[in-house]
CSV table of C-alpha atoms in Angstrom, one decimal:
chain,number,residue,atom,x,y,z
A,24,MET,CA,22.6,-4.6,28.2
A,25,GLY,CA,23.8,-1.9,30.5
A,26,PHE,CA,25.6,-4.5,32.7
A,27,ALA,CA,26.8,-6.7,29.7
A,28,PRO,CA,30.2,-8.1,30.6
A,29,SER,CA,31.0,-9.0,26.9
A,30,TYR,CA,30.1,-8.2,23.3
A,31,TRP,CA,28.0,-11.5,23.0
A,32,CYS,CA,26.1,-10.8,26.1
A,33,LEU,CA,25.3,-7.3,24.7
A,34,MET,CA,24.1,-9.0,21.4
A,35,VAL,CA,21.8,-11.4,23.3
A,36,GLY,CA,20.3,-8.4,25.0
A,37,ARG,CA,19.8,-6.7,21.7
A,38,VAL,CA,18.1,-9.8,20.3
A,39,VAL,CA,15.7,-10.1,23.3
A,40,ALA,CA,14.9,-6.3,23.0
A,41,GLY,CA,14.4,-6.7,19.3
A,42,ILE,CA,11.8,-9.5,19.9
A,43,GLY,CA,10.0,-7.2,22.3
A,44,VAL,CA,10.0,-4.4,19.7
A,45,GLY,CA,8.7,-6.8,17.1
A,46,TYR,CA,5.8,-7.8,19.3
A,47,ALA,CA,5.1,-4.1,20.1
A,48,LEU,CA,5.2,-2.9,16.5
A,49,MET,CA,2.7,-5.5,15.5
A,50,ILE,CA,0.4,-5.6,18.5
A,51,ALA,CA,0.2,-1.9,19.7
A,52,PRO,CA,-1.4,-0.5,16.5
A,53,LEU,CA,-3.6,-3.5,16.1
A,54,TYR,CA,-4.8,-3.3,19.7
A,55,ALA,CA,-5.4,0.5,19.4
A,56,ALA,CA,-7.4,0.0,16.2
A,57,GLU,CA,-9.6,-2.7,17.6
A,58,LEU,CA,-10.3,-0.7,20.8
A,59,SER,CA,-10.9,2.7,19.2
A,60,PRO,CA,-14.2,4.3,17.9
A,61,ALA,CA,-14.1,4.9,14.1
A,62,MET,CA,-14.0,8.7,14.3
A,63,THR,CA,-10.8,8.7,16.5
A,64,ARG,CA,-9.1,5.5,15.3
A,65,GLY,CA,-6.5,7.3,13.1
A,66,PHE,CA,-5.4,9.5,16.0
A,67,LEU,CA,-5.3,6.7,18.6
A,68,THR,CA,-3.6,4.1,16.3
A,69,SER,CA,-0.9,6.6,15.3
A,70,LEU,CA,0.1,7.2,18.9
A,71,PRO,CA,2.6,4.4,18.9
A,72,GLU,CA,4.5,6.2,16.2
A,73,VAL,CA,4.2,9.5,18.0
A,74,PHE,CA,5.8,8.1,21.0
A,75,ILE,CA,8.5,6.3,18.9
A,76,THR,CA,9.5,9.7,17.6
A,77,VAL,CA,9.4,11.1,21.1
A,78,GLY,CA,11.6,8.3,22.2
A,79,VAL,CA,14.1,9.0,19.4
A,80,LEU,CA,14.2,12.6,20.4
A,81,VAL,CA,14.8,11.7,24.1
A,82,GLY,CA,17.5,9.3,22.9
A,83,TYR,CA,19.2,12.2,21.1
A,84,LEU,CA,19.0,14.4,24.2
A,85,MET,CA,20.4,11.5,26.3
A,86,ASN,CA,23.3,11.1,23.9
A,87,LEU,CA,24.1,14.7,24.3
A,88,ALA,CA,23.8,14.5,28.1
A,89,PHE,CA,26.0,11.4,28.4
A,90,ALA,CA,28.6,12.4,25.7
A,91,GLY,CA,30.8,14.1,28.3
A,92,LEU,CA,31.0,10.9,30.5
A,93,PRO,CA,33.9,8.4,30.2
A,94,VAL,CA,33.6,6.0,27.2
A,95,TRP,CA,33.5,2.9,29.4
A,96,ILE,CA,30.3,4.1,31.2
A,97,ASN,CA,28.3,6.4,28.9
A,98,TRP,CA,27.0,3.8,26.5
A,99,ARG,CA,26.1,1.5,29.5
A,100,ILE,CA,23.9,4.2,31.1
A,101,MET,CA,22.4,5.1,27.7
A,102,LEU,CA,21.3,1.4,27.2
A,103,GLY,CA,20.5,0.6,30.8
A,104,ILE,CA,18.2,3.6,31.5
A,105,ALA,CA,15.8,2.2,28.9
A,106,GLY,CA,14.8,-0.4,31.4
A,107,VAL,CA,12.8,2.3,33.4
A,108,PRO,CA,10.1,2.9,30.7
A,109,ALA,CA,10.1,-0.8,29.9
A,110,ILE,CA,9.1,-1.6,33.5
A,111,GLY,CA,6.4,1.2,33.3
A,112,ILE,CA,5.0,-0.4,30.2
A,113,ALA,CA,4.9,-3.9,31.8
A,114,LEU,CA,3.0,-2.5,34.8
A,115,GLY,CA,0.6,-0.5,32.5
A,116,VAL,CA,-0.4,-3.5,30.5
A,117,ILE,CA,-1.9,-5.1,33.6
A,118,PHE,CA,-4.6,-2.5,33.7
A,119,MET,CA,-5.4,-2.5,29.9
A,120,PRO,CA,-8.7,-4.0,28.8
A,121,GLU,CA,-8.7,-6.8,26.3
A,122,SER,CA,-9.7,-6.1,22.7
A,123,PRO,CA,-13.5,-6.3,22.4
A,124,ARG,CA,-13.3,-7.9,18.9
A,125,TRP,CA,-11.0,-10.6,20.3
A,126,LEU,CA,-13.4,-11.2,23.2
A,127,VAL,CA,-16.3,-11.6,20.7
A,128,MET,CA,-14.3,-14.1,18.7
A,129,LYS,CA,-13.8,-16.1,21.8
A,130,GLY,CA,-17.5,-16.0,22.7
A,131,ARG,CA,-17.0,-13.6,25.7
A,132,THR,CA,-19.6,-11.2,24.5
A,133,ALA,CA,-20.6,-9.8,27.9
A,134,GLU,CA,-16.9,-8.8,28.6
A,135,ALA,CA,-16.7,-7.2,25.2
A,136,GLY,CA,-19.8,-5.2,26.0
A,137,ARG,CA,-18.2,-3.9,29.2
A,138,VAL,CA,-15.0,-2.8,27.4
A,139,LEU,CA,-17.1,-1.0,24.7
A,140,VAL,CA,-19.0,0.9,27.4
A,141,ARG,CA,-15.7,2.2,28.7
A,142,THR,CA,-14.5,3.2,25.2
A,143,SER,CA,-17.7,4.7,23.8
A,144,ASP,CA,-19.5,8.0,24.4
A,145,SER,CA,-22.7,6.3,25.5
A,146,GLU,CA,-24.2,2.9,26.3
A,147,ALA,CA,-26.3,3.2,23.1
A,148,GLU,CA,-23.1,3.6,21.0
A,149,ALA,CA,-21.4,0.7,22.8
A,150,GLU,CA,-24.4,-1.5,22.1
A,151,MET,CA,-24.4,-0.5,18.4
A,152,ARG,CA,-20.7,-1.3,18.1
A,153,LEU,CA,-21.1,-4.6,19.9
A,154,GLN,CA,-23.9,-5.6,17.4
A,155,GLU,CA,-21.7,-4.7,14.4
A,156,ILE,CA,-18.7,-6.6,15.8
A,157,ALA,CA,-20.8,-9.7,16.6
A,158,LYS,CA,-22.4,-9.7,13.2
A,159,ALA,CA,-19.1,-9.3,11.5
A,160,ALA,CA,-17.5,-12.0,13.7
A,161,GLU,CA,-20.2,-14.5,12.8
A,162,ALA,CA,-19.7,-13.8,9.1
A,163,GLU,CA,-16.0,-14.0,9.4
A,164,ALA,CA,-16.2,-17.3,11.3
A,165,LEU,CA,-18.1,-18.9,8.4
A,166,LYS,CA,-15.5,-17.6,5.9
A,167,GLY,CA,-12.7,-18.8,8.2
A,168,LYS,CA,-13.9,-22.4,8.0
A,169,GLN,CA,-13.4,-22.5,4.3
A,170,ALA,CA,-9.6,-22.6,4.5
A,171,GLY,CA,-6.7,-21.9,6.8
A,172,ILE,CA,-5.7,-18.3,7.5
A,173,TRP,CA,-2.3,-18.4,5.8
A,174,LYS,CA,-3.8,-20.2,2.9
A,175,GLN,CA,-6.4,-17.4,2.5
A,176,LEU,CA,-3.6,-14.8,2.7
A,177,LEU,CA,-0.9,-16.3,0.6
A,178,LYS,CA,-1.7,-19.5,-1.2
A,179,SER,CA,-5.2,-19.0,-2.6
A,180,PRO,CA,-6.4,-15.5,-1.7
A,181,THR,CA,-9.6,-14.0,-3.2
A,182,LYS,CA,-9.2,-10.9,-5.3
A,183,PRO,CA,-10.2,-8.6,-2.3
A,184,VAL,CA,-7.8,-10.3,0.0
A,185,ARG,CA,-5.0,-10.1,-2.6
A,186,ARG,CA,-5.5,-6.4,-2.8
A,187,MET,CA,-5.4,-6.1,1.0
A,188,VAL,CA,-2.1,-8.0,1.1
A,189,ILE,CA,-0.6,-5.9,-1.7
A,190,ALA,CA,-1.7,-2.7,0.0
A,191,ALA,CA,-0.4,-3.7,3.5
A,192,ILE,CA,2.9,-5.2,2.3
A,193,GLY,CA,3.4,-2.3,-0.1
A,194,ILE,CA,3.0,0.5,2.4
A,195,ASN,CA,5.3,-1.3,4.9
A,196,PHE,CA,7.9,-1.8,2.2
A,197,PHE,CA,7.9,1.8,1.2
A,198,MET,CA,7.9,3.0,4.8
A,199,GLN,CA,11.4,1.4,5.4
A,200,ALA,CA,12.7,1.6,1.8
A,201,SER,CA,12.3,5.4,2.2
A,202,GLY,CA,15.6,5.3,4.2
A,203,ASN,CA,14.2,7.1,7.2
A,204,ASP,CA,15.6,4.6,9.7
A,205,ALA,CA,19.1,4.9,8.1
A,206,VAL,CA,19.0,8.7,8.2
A,207,ILE,CA,18.1,8.5,11.9
A,208,TYR,CA,20.7,5.9,12.8
A,209,TYR,CA,23.5,7.5,10.8
A,210,SER,CA,22.5,11.2,11.0
A,211,PRO,CA,25.9,12.2,12.4
A,212,GLN,CA,27.6,10.7,9.3
A,213,VAL,CA,25.0,12.4,7.0
A,214,PHE,CA,25.7,15.8,8.7
A,215,LYS,CA,29.4,15.2,8.5
A,216,GLU,CA,29.0,14.7,4.7
A,217,ALA,CA,27.0,18.0,4.8
A,218,GLY,CA,30.1,19.8,6.0
A,219,LEU,CA,29.6,19.8,9.8
A,220,GLY,CA,33.0,18.9,11.2
A,221,ASN,CA,32.4,19.5,14.9
A,222,PRO,CA,30.9,16.4,16.6
A,223,LYS,CA,28.9,18.5,19.1
A,224,GLU,CA,27.5,20.6,16.2
A,225,ARG,CA,26.3,17.3,14.6
A,226,ILE,CA,24.6,16.2,17.8
A,227,MET,CA,22.9,19.6,18.1
A,228,VAL,CA,21.6,19.5,14.5
A,229,THR,CA,20.5,15.9,15.1
A,230,ILE,CA,18.4,17.1,18.1
A,231,LEU,CA,16.9,19.8,15.8
A,232,MET,CA,16.0,17.0,13.4
A,233,GLY,CA,14.4,15.1,16.2
A,234,ILE,CA,12.3,18.1,17.3
A,235,ALA,CA,11.1,18.6,13.7
A,236,LYS,CA,10.2,14.9,13.3
A,237,THR,CA,8.3,14.7,16.6
A,238,SER,CA,6.4,17.9,15.9
A,239,CYS,CA,5.2,16.8,12.5
A,240,CYS,CA,4.2,13.3,13.8
A,241,ILE,CA,2.0,15.0,16.4
A,242,ILE,CA,0.5,17.3,13.8
A,243,SER,CA,-0.3,14.2,11.6
A,244,ALA,CA,-1.9,12.4,14.4
A,245,VAL,CA,-4.1,15.3,15.3
A,246,PHE,CA,-5.3,15.9,11.7
A,247,LEU,CA,-5.4,12.3,10.5
A,248,ASP,CA,-9.1,11.7,11.2
A,249,LYS,CA,-10.0,15.1,9.8
A,250,TYR,CA,-8.2,15.1,6.4
A,251,GLY,CA,-7.9,11.3,5.9
A,252,ARG,CA,-5.1,8.8,5.3
A,253,ARG,CA,-4.5,9.3,1.5
A,254,PRO,CA,-3.9,13.1,1.4
A,255,LEU,CA,-1.4,13.0,4.2
A,256,LEU,CA,0.3,9.9,2.8
A,257,MET,CA,0.7,11.5,-0.6
A,258,LEU,CA,1.9,14.8,0.9
A,259,GLY,CA,4.4,12.8,2.9
A,260,THR,CA,5.8,10.6,0.1
A,261,GLY,CA,5.9,13.5,-2.4
A,262,GLY,CA,7.6,15.7,0.2
A,263,MET,CA,10.2,13.0,0.9
A,264,ALA,CA,10.9,12.5,-2.8
A,265,ALA,CA,11.6,16.3,-3.1
A,266,SER,CA,13.6,16.4,0.1
A,267,SER,CA,15.7,13.4,-0.8
A,268,ALA,CA,16.5,14.8,-4.3
A,269,THR,CA,17.4,18.1,-2.7
A,270,LEU,CA,19.7,16.4,-0.2
A,271,GLY,CA,21.3,14.4,-3.0
A,272,LEU,CA,22.0,17.5,-5.0
A,273,SER,CA,23.4,19.5,-2.0
A,274,THR,CA,25.7,16.7,-0.8
A,275,MET,CA,26.9,16.2,-4.4
A,276,ILE,CA,27.8,19.9,-4.6
A,277,LEU,CA,29.6,19.7,-1.2
A,278,ARG,CA,31.5,16.6,-2.2
A,279,LYS,CA,32.8,18.3,-5.3
A,280,SER,CA,33.8,21.4,-3.4
A,281,SER,CA,37.0,20.1,-1.9
A,282,THR,CA,38.7,23.4,-1.0
A,283,HIS,CA,35.8,25.6,0.0
A,284,LYS,CA,32.3,24.2,0.9
A,285,PRO,CA,29.6,26.7,0.1
A,286,GLY,CA,27.6,27.7,3.2
A,287,TRP,CA,24.3,27.7,1.3
A,288,ALA,CA,24.8,24.1,0.3
A,289,MET,CA,25.4,23.1,3.9
A,290,VAL,CA,22.3,24.9,5.1
A,291,MET,CA,20.3,23.3,2.2
A,292,SER,CA,21.5,19.9,3.3
A,293,ILE,CA,20.5,20.4,6.9
A,294,ILE,CA,17.1,21.8,5.9
A,295,ALA,CA,16.6,18.8,3.5
A,296,VAL,CA,17.4,16.2,6.2
A,297,CYS,CA,14.9,17.9,8.6
A,298,ALA,CA,12.3,18.1,5.8
A,299,ASP,CA,12.8,14.5,4.9
A,300,VAL,CA,12.2,13.2,8.4
A,301,SER,CA,9.3,15.7,8.9
A,302,PHE,CA,7.5,14.5,5.7
A,303,PHE,CA,8.0,10.9,6.9
A,304,SER,CA,6.4,11.8,10.2
A,305,ILE,CA,3.4,13.4,8.4
A,306,GLY,CA,2.8,10.4,6.1
A,307,LEU,CA,4.4,7.0,6.1
A,308,GLY,CA,5.5,7.1,9.8
A,309,PRO,CA,2.2,7.1,11.6
A,310,ILE,CA,-0.2,6.1,8.8
A,311,THR,CA,1.6,2.9,7.9
A,312,TRP,CA,0.7,1.5,11.3
A,313,VAL,CA,-2.9,2.8,11.1
A,314,PHE,CA,-3.5,1.4,7.6
A,315,SER,CA,-1.9,-2.0,8.3
A,316,SER,CA,-4.0,-2.6,11.4
A,317,GLU,CA,-7.4,-1.6,9.9
A,318,ILE,CA,-7.7,-3.0,6.4
A,319,PHE,CA,-7.9,-6.7,7.1
A,320,PRO,CA,-11.1,-8.4,8.1
A,321,LEU,CA,-11.4,-9.8,11.6
A,322,ARG,CA,-10.4,-13.4,10.7
A,323,LEU,CA,-7.2,-12.2,8.9
A,324,ARG,CA,-6.3,-9.2,10.9
A,325,ALA,CA,-3.7,-10.6,13.3
A,326,GLN,CA,-1.9,-12.7,10.7
A,327,GLY,CA,-2.2,-10.1,7.9
A,328,THR,CA,-0.8,-7.4,10.2
A,329,ALA,CA,2.0,-9.7,11.3
A,330,LEU,CA,2.9,-10.4,7.7
A,331,ALA,CA,3.1,-6.7,6.8
A,332,VAL,CA,5.1,-5.9,9.9
A,333,SER,CA,7.5,-8.8,9.1
A,334,VAL,CA,8.2,-7.2,5.7
A,335,ASN,CA,8.6,-3.9,7.5
A,336,ARG,CA,11.3,-5.2,9.8
A,337,LEU,CA,13.1,-7.2,7.1
A,338,VAL,CA,13.4,-4.1,4.8
A,339,SER,CA,14.3,-1.9,7.8
A,340,GLY,CA,17.2,-4.3,8.8
A,341,THR,CA,18.3,-4.6,5.2
A,342,VAL,CA,18.4,-0.8,4.5
A,343,SER,CA,20.0,0.0,7.9
A,344,THR,CA,22.8,-2.6,7.5
A,345,THR,CA,23.6,-1.8,3.9
A,346,PHE,CA,23.2,2.0,4.0
A,347,LEU,CA,26.8,2.9,4.7
A,348,THR,CA,28.2,0.2,2.4
A,349,ILE,CA,26.1,1.3,-0.5
A,350,SER,CA,26.8,5.0,0.3
A,351,GLU,CA,30.5,4.3,0.0
A,352,ALA,CA,30.0,2.7,-3.4
A,353,ILE,CA,27.7,5.3,-4.9
A,354,THR,CA,28.2,8.2,-2.5
A,355,PHE,CA,25.7,9.7,-0.1
A,356,SER,CA,24.3,11.9,-2.9
A,357,GLY,CA,23.7,8.8,-5.1
A,358,MET,CA,22.0,7.1,-2.1
A,359,PHE,CA,19.6,9.9,-1.6
A,360,PHE,CA,18.8,10.1,-5.3
A,361,VAL,CA,17.8,6.4,-5.1
A,362,PHE,CA,15.6,7.2,-2.1
A,363,ALA,CA,14.0,10.1,-4.1
A,364,VAL,CA,13.0,7.6,-6.9
A,365,ILE,CA,11.7,5.1,-4.4
A,366,MET,CA,9.5,7.8,-2.8
A,367,LEU,CA,8.2,8.9,-6.2
A,368,ALA,CA,7.1,5.3,-6.8
A,369,ALA,CA,5.5,5.3,-3.3
A,370,THR,CA,3.4,8.3,-4.2
A,371,PHE,CA,2.0,6.4,-7.2
A,372,PHE,CA,1.5,3.3,-5.1
A,373,VAL,CA,-0.6,5.2,-2.6
A,374,TYR,CA,-2.7,6.8,-5.3
A,375,ILE,CA,-3.4,3.5,-7.1
A,376,PHE,CA,-3.7,0.9,-4.3
A,377,LEU,CA,-4.7,2.6,-1.0
A,378,PRO,CA,-8.4,3.5,-0.4
A,379,GLU,CA,-9.5,6.1,2.0
A,380,THR,CA,-10.6,4.6,5.4
A,381,LYS,CA,-11.3,7.7,7.4
A,382,GLY,CA,-14.4,7.5,9.7
A,383,MET,CA,-15.3,3.9,8.7
A,384,SER,CA,-15.7,1.1,11.2
A,385,LEU,CA,-13.3,-1.8,10.9
A,386,GLU,CA,-16.3,-4.0,9.9
A,387,ASP,CA,-17.0,-1.7,6.9
A,388,ILE,CA,-13.4,-1.2,5.7
A,389,SER,CA,-12.9,-4.7,4.2
A,390,SER,CA,-15.9,-4.0,1.9
A,391,LEU,CA,-13.9,-1.3,0.2
A,392,PHE,CA,-11.7,-4.0,-1.3
A,393,GLU,CA,-14.7,-6.1,-2.4
A,394,ARG,CA,-16.1,-3.3,-4.6
A,395,GLU,CA,-15.6,-3.7,-8.3
A,396,SER,CA,-16.2,0.0,-9.0
A,397,ASP,CA,-14.6,2.3,-11.5
A,398,PRO,CA,-12.1,4.6,-9.9
A,399,LYS,CA,-13.9,7.7,-11.4
A,400,GLU,CA,-17.1,6.6,-9.8
A,401,ASP,CA,-15.6,6.1,-6.3
A,402,ASN,CA,-16.5,8.9,-4.0
A,403,GLN,CA,-13.9,7.8,-1.5
A,404,GLY,CA,-11.0,8.7,-3.8
A,405,GLY,CA,-8.4,6.4,-5.2
A,406,THR,CA,-8.4,3.2,-7.2
A,407,ARG,CA,-9.9,0.2,-5.5
């Protein structure tokens, strides 16, 4: 893309890069979940999102660094320099072990045992994990023979599988319907609406937003296995609802103040944007990938996660490409009021549909969806 001689060549590069991103968004959390011990799975599976936010922050800093270069070269360096970490990833993958659960599914139990020894505290723990995986794989193999994977997921799912699909698709839908990607992509326009006329000021505030987002994502990853998925998700979605409503209100006040824009409203807008992306990084940002990769049983995990991530990418593309058009029609404030309502709905969705999976092995998690318990009797919290 950095050396693209034409617009269409640049677009081909974007498509190829997008395919790579699609693979990574589906495989990285799934791989981390299958490799991780139960007690640290939340932290390790959320690391992809942590480094996505770090990458976004580095991108903001790069934009600031390259802003002073001539227009014909600054965007080429900005895109081309991304090839450096991509090469690093390609080399790193060579040394990564295969997922022990995939190895067991393929009958390569001895290899799976060696991987588990490397990722467990002791050989005894590795042996226990291997036995659990082998037992679950045997049971899943019997269920898998009953019907094709996609038929089990979509055409004739059992009640537990239907709940898994609803939970995975729902959390991925709300992750992108929150408007977080659009706020990141179009943050300069959002800050312009908030009254910041100087382009350099907008870039500096965008960097501040990136720092807040990254910090909160790291905090979420650190405490995810201690406090659980549901509390952080509900804190995140509730906080985003309040932040989006505040941003909608402040931008509406600024838009109506044609002669003199009140300073307090400008400050409130900036704080609301930073709070919005921060609450996203506490809840939906990292936990969506964790939850999507751990709730499906072994036989359905790859396809179920792929289905959820496909919805994620579809909604992300739709929101990002329509954000400015819809904002022009209903104003930025109207757009953020819509996001506030969506996040309020997301909070109720989390409370009703998403069980707590903290500290449980992947082999035990699917049993949560098979319970026909009353929500009041469920000591894990949340409706099953």
